[in-house]
Short mmCIF file of C-alpha atoms and ligand atoms in Angstrom, two decimals:
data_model
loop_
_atom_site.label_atom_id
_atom_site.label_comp_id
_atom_site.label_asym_id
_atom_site.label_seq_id
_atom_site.Cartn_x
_atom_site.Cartn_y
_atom_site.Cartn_z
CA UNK A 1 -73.47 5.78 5.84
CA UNK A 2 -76.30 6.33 7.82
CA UNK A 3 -79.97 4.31 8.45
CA UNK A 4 -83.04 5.77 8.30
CA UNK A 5 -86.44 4.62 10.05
CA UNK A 6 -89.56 6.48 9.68
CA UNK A 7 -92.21 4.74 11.69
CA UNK A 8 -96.08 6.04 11.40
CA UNK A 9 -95.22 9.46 11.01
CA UNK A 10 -98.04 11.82 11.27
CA UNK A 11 -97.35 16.07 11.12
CA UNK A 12 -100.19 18.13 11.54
CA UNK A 13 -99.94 22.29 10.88
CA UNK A 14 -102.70 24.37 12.59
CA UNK A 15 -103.51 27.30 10.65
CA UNK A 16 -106.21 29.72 10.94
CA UNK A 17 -107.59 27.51 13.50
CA UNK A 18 -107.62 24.32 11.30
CA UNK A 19 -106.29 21.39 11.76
CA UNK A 20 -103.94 20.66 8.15
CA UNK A 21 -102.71 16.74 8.20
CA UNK A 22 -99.76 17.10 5.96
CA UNK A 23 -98.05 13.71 6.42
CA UNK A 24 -100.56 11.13 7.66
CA UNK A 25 -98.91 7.74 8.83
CA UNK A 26 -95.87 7.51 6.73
CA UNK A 27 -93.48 4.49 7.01
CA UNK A 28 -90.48 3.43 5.34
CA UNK A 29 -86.65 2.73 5.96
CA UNK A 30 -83.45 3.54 4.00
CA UNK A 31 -80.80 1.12 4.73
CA UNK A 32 -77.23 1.80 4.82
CA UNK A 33 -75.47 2.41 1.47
CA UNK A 34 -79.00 3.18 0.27
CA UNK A 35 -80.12 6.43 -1.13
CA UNK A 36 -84.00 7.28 -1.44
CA UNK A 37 -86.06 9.75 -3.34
CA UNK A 38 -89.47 11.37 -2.43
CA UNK A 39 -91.63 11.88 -5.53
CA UNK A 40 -94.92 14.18 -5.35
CA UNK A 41 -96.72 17.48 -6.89
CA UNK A 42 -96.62 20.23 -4.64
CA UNK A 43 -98.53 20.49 -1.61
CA UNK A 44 -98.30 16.28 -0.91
CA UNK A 45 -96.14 16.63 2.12
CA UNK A 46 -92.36 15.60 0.99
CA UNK A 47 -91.02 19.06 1.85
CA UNK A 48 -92.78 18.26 5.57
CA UNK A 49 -91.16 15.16 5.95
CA UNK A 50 -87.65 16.22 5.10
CA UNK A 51 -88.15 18.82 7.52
CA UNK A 52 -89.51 16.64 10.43
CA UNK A 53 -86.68 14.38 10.22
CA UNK A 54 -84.41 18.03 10.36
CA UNK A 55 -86.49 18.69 13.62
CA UNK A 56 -86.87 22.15 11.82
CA UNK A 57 -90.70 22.44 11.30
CA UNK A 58 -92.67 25.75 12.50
CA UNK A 59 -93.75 26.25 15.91
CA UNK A 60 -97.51 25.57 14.59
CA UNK A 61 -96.63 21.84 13.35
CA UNK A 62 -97.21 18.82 15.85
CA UNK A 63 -95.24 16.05 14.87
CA UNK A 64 -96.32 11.91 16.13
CA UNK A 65 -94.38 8.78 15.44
CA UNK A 66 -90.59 7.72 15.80
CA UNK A 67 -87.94 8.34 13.65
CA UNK A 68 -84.68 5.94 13.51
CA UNK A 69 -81.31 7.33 13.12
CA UNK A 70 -78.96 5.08 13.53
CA UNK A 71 -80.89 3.32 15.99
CA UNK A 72 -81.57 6.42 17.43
CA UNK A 73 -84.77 7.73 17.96
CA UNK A 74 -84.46 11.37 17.65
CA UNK A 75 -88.10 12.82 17.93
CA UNK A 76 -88.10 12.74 21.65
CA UNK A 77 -84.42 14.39 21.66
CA UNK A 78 -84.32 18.01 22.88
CA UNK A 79 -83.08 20.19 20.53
CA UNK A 80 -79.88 21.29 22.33
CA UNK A 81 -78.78 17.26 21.92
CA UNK A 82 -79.98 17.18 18.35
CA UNK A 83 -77.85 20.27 17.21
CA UNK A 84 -74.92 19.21 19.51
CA UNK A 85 -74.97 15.63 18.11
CA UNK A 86 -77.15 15.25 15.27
CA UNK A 87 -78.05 18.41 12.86
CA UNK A 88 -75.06 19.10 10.13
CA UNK A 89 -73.26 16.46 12.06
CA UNK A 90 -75.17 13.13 11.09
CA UNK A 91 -77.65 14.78 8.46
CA UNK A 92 -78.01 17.84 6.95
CA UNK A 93 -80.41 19.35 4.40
CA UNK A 94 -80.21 21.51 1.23
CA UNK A 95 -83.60 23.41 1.65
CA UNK A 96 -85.62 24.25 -0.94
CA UNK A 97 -85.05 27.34 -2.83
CA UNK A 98 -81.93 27.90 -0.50
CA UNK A 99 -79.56 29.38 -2.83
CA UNK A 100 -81.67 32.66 -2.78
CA UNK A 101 -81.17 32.90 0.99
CA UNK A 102 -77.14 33.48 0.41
CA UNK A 103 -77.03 36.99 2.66
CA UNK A 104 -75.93 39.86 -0.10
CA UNK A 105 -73.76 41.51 2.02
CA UNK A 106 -71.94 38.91 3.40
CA UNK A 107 -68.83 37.06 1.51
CA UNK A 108 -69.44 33.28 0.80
CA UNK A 109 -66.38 32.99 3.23
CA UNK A 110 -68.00 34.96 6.27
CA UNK A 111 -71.46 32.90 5.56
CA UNK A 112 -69.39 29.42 5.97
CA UNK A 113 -67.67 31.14 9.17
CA UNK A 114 -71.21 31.92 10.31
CA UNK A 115 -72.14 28.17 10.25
CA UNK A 116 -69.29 26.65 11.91
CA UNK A 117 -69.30 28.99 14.99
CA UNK A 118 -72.86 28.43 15.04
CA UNK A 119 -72.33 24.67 15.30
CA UNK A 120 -69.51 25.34 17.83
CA UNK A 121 -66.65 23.94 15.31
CA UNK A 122 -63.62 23.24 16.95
CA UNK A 123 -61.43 22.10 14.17
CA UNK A 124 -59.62 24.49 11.39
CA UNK A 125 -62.24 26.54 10.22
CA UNK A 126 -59.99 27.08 6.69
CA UNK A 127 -58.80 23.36 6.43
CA UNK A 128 -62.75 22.85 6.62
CA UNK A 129 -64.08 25.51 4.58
CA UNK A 130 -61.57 24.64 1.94
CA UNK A 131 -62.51 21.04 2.08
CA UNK A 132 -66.02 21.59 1.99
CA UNK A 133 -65.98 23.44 -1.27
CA UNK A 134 -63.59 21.11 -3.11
CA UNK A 135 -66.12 18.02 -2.79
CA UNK A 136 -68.35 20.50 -4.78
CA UNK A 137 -65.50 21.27 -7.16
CA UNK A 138 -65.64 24.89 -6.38
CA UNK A 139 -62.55 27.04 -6.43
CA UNK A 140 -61.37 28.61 -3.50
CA UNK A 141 -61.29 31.79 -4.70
CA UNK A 142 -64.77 32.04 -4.89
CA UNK A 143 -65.09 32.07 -0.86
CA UNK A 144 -63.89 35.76 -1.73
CA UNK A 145 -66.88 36.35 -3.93
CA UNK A 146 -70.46 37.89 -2.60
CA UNK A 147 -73.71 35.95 -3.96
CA UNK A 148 -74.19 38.14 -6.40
CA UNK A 149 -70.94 37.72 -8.29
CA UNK A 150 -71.57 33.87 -8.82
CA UNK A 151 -73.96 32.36 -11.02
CA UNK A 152 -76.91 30.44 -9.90
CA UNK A 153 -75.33 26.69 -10.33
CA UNK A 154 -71.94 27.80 -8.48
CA UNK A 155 -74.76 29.37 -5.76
CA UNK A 156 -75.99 25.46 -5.29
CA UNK A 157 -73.08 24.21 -4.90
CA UNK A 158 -72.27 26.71 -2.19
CA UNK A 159 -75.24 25.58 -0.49
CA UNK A 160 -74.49 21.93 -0.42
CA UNK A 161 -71.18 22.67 0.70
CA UNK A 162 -72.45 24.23 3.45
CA UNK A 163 -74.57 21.42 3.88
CA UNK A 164 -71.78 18.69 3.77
CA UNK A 165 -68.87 20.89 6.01
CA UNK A 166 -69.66 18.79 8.92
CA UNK A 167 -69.13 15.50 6.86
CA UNK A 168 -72.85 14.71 7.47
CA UNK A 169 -73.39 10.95 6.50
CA UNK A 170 -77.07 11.42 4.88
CA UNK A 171 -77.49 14.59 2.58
CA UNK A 172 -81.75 15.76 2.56
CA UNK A 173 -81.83 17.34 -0.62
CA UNK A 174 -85.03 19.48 -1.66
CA UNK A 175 -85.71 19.75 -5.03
CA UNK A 176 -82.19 20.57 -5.63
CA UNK A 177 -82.49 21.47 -9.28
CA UNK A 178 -85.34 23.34 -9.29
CA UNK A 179 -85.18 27.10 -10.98
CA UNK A 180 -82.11 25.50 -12.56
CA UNK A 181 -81.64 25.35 -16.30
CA UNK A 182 -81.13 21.88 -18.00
CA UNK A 183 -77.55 21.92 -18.38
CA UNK A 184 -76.36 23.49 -14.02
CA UNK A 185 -79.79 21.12 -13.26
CA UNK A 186 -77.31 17.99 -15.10
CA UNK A 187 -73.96 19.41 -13.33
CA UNK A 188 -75.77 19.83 -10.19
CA UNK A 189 -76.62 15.89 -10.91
CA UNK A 190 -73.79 14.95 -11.47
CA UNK A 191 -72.09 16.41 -8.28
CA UNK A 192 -74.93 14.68 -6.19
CA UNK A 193 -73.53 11.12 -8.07
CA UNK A 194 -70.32 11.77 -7.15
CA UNK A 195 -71.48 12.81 -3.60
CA UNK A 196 -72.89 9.46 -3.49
CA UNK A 197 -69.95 7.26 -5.08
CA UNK A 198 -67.69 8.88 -2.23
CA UNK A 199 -70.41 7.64 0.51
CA UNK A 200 -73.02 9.79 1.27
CA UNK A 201 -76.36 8.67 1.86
CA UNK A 202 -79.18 11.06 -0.10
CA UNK A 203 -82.10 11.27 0.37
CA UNK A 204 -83.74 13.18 -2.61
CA UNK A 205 -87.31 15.21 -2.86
CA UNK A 206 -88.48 16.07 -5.80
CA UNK A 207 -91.51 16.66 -7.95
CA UNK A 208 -89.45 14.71 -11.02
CA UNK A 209 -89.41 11.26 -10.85
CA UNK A 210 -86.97 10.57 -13.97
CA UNK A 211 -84.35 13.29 -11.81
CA UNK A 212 -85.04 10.80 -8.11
CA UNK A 213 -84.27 7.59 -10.70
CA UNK A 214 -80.97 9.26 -11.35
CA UNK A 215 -79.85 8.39 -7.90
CA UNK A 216 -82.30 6.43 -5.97
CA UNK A 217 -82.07 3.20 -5.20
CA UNK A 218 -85.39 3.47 -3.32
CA UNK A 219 -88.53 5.55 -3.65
CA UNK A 220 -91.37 6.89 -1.70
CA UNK A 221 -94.19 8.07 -4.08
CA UNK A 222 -96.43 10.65 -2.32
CA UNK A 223 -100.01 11.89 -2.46
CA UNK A 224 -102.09 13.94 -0.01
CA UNK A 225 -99.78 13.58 2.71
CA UNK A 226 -99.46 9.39 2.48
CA UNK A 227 -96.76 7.34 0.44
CA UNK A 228 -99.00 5.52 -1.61
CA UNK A 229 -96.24 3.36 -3.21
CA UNK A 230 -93.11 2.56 -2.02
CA UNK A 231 -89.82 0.18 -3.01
CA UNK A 232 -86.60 -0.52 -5.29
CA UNK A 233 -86.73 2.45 -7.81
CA UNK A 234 -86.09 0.13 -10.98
CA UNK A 235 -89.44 -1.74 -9.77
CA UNK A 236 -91.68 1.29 -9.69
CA UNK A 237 -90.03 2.38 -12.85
CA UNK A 238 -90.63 -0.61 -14.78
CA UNK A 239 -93.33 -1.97 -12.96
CA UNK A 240 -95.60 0.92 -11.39
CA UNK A 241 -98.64 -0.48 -9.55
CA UNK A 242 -100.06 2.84 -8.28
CA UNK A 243 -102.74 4.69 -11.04
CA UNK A 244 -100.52 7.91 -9.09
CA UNK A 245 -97.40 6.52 -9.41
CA UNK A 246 -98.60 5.57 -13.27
CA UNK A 247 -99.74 9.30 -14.09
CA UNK A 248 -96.50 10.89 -12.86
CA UNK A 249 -94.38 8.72 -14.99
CA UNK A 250 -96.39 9.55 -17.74
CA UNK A 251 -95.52 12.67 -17.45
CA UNK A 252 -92.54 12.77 -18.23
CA UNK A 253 -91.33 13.23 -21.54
CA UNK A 254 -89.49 10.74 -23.31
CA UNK A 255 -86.73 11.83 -26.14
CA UNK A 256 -87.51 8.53 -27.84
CA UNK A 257 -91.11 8.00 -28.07
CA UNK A 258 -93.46 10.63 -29.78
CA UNK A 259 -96.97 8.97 -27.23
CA UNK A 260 -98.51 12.06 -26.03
CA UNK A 261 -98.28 13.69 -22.22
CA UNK A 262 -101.11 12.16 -20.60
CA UNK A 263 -102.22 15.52 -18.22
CA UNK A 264 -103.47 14.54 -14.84
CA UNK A 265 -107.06 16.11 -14.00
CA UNK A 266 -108.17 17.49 -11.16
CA UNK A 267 -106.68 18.30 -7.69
CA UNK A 268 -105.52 16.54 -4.89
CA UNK A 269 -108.11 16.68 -2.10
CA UNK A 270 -107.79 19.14 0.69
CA UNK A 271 -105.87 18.29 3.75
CA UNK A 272 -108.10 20.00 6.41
CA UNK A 273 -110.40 17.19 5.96
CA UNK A 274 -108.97 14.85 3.41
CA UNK A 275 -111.24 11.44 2.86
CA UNK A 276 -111.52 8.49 4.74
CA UNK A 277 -111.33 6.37 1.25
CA UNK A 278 -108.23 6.54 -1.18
CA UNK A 279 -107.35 9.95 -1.65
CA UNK A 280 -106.80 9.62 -5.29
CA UNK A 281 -110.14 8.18 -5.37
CA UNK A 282 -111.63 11.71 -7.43
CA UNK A 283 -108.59 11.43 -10.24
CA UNK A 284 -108.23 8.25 -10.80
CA UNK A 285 -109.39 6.32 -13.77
CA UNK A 286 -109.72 3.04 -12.49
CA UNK A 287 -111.71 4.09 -8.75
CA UNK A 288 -114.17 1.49 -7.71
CA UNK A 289 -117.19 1.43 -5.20
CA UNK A 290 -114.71 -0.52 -2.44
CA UNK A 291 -112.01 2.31 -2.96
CA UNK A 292 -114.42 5.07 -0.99
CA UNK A 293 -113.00 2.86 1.72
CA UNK A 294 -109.19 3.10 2.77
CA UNK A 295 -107.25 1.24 0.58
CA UNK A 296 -105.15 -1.35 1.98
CA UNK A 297 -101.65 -1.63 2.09
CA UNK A 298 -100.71 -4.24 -0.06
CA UNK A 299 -96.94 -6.13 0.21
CA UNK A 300 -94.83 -5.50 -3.18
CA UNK A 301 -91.86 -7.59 -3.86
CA UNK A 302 -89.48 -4.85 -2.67
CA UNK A 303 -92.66 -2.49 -0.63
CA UNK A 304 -95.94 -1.82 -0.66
CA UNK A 305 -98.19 -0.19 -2.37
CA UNK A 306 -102.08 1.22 -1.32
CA UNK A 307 -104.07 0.39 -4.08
CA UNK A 308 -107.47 -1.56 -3.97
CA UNK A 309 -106.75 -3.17 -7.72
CA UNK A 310 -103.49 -4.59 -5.87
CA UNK A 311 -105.23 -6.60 -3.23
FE1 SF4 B 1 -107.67 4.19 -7.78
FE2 SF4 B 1 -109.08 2.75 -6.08
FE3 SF4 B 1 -106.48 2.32 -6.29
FE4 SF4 B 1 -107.40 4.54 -5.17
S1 SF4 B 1 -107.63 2.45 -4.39
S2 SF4 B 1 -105.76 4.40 -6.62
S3 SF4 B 1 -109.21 4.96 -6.39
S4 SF4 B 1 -108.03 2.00 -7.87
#
């Protein structure tokens, strides 16, 4: 198990000469034996985060703030110490859309092979390989197999057994079921449980909020680059304080209730020059005069949560 600090986190991308604030101040901790999820539309800044705390952002992204691993802070860490001691080793990430970047003319075997010696693996290289893709109930025989021989949910659970063949203690998983279909999206689930019950710590990003309270014991609820609500996941599920937080659980659709799926309007503001006030402050139903101003961040029982109505 593994803890996680994220301390007034701020990553900026320049592009095109502009100045895009894609995670602005975030804070929030994951303690051991915890698992979190990161809920937001596209564009809010959860892929960013995942990949600040993987020290794997593009060479046009400025990163500010501390982040806690273990104790350690490993912003300031040059990369050569991070890979040695950290990456794949401590925590390791399932990127998004990474089962399409399985190379076609390469078995799954000689892929595997690629990422221990490029970790410098010492160990068995079979003992591990074989390990690796038993935790994801794969068969060995499909190490013989090229990508496009295996079907897309056997092609996940390559990836995250590529992800877990250092024994990693936290797991970053990126919308892990995405392009999925309901039932590998469920098995895929269900591995990431299991993952869990044996003692990995996940941390989940995801645009679906009812997939993150699958697993989750906390969550981060993003918008426009800030978490605008954050603590235990059965709170926010029961309790949601957020009008953003509200809208995105009313989206999803229940097999036991025939209410209608209440569409959010409107956009989320840019993030070249987002506004000094609440950023939800254009879709939300409830915005008053006072929320043109920042909102303040108001103590939950188990978080926070930026909201004006809350203070
Ligand atoms: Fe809505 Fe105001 Fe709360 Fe923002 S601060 S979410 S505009 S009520």
């Amino acid at each position: 198990m593994v803890t996680l600090s994220v301390n007034d986190l701020v990553v900026r991308y320049q592009s095109q000469g502009k100045d895009v604030q894609a995670v602005d101040h975030v804070s929030f901790s994951c303690k051991d034996n915890e698992s979190i999820g990161i809920a937001g539309e596209s564009g809010c800044g959860k892929s960013t985060l995942g990949l600040a705390i993987m020290k794997t952002l593009q060479g046009n992204a400025s990163v500010a703030g501390e982040i806690l691993l273990d104790g350690r802070s490993i912003l300031p860490m040059p990369d050569t110490e991070f890979t040695k001691e950290i990456r794949w080793k401590k925590v390791s990430m399932v990127f998004q859309g990474a089962m399409n970047s399985l190379d076609p003319v390469f078995t799954i075997k000689k892929q595997f092979e690629e990422i221990l010696k490029k970790h410098n693996f010492g160990g068995d290289h079979k003992q591990a390989i074989e390990y690796a893709m038993s935790s994801v109930g794969l068969a060995h025989s499909v190490l013989d197999k090229y990508p496009h021989e295996i079907s897309g949910g056997m092609k996940q659970r390559v990836i995250i057994a590529m992800a877990l063949i250092l024994k990693p203690k936290m797991l970053i998983a990126d919308e892990p079921t995405t392009a999925l279909d309901v039932l590998v999206q469920a098995q895929i689930m269900i591995l990431l449980k299991k993952l869990k019950k044996e003692g990995l710590s996940i941390m989940l990003i995801s645009h679906d909020l009812g997939i993150i309270s699958e697993i989750a014991e906390k969550v981060g609820i993003m918008y426009a680059g800030q978490i605008v609500e954050f603590g235990n996941m059965e709170d926010i599920y029961k309790n949601p304080k957020h009008p953003y937080t509200i809208a995105l659980l009313d989206s999803i659709p229940k097999l036991n209730e025939t209410k209608k799926i209440i569409p959010l309007k409107g956009n989320p503001p840019s993030l070249v020059n987002p506004p000094s006030g609440c950023r939800f402050y254009d879709r939300c139903p409830q915005a008053m005069e006072k929320c043109k101003k920042e909102p303040p961040k108001i103590k939950t029982a188990s978080g926070f949560v930026m909201c004006w109505l809350h203070e």
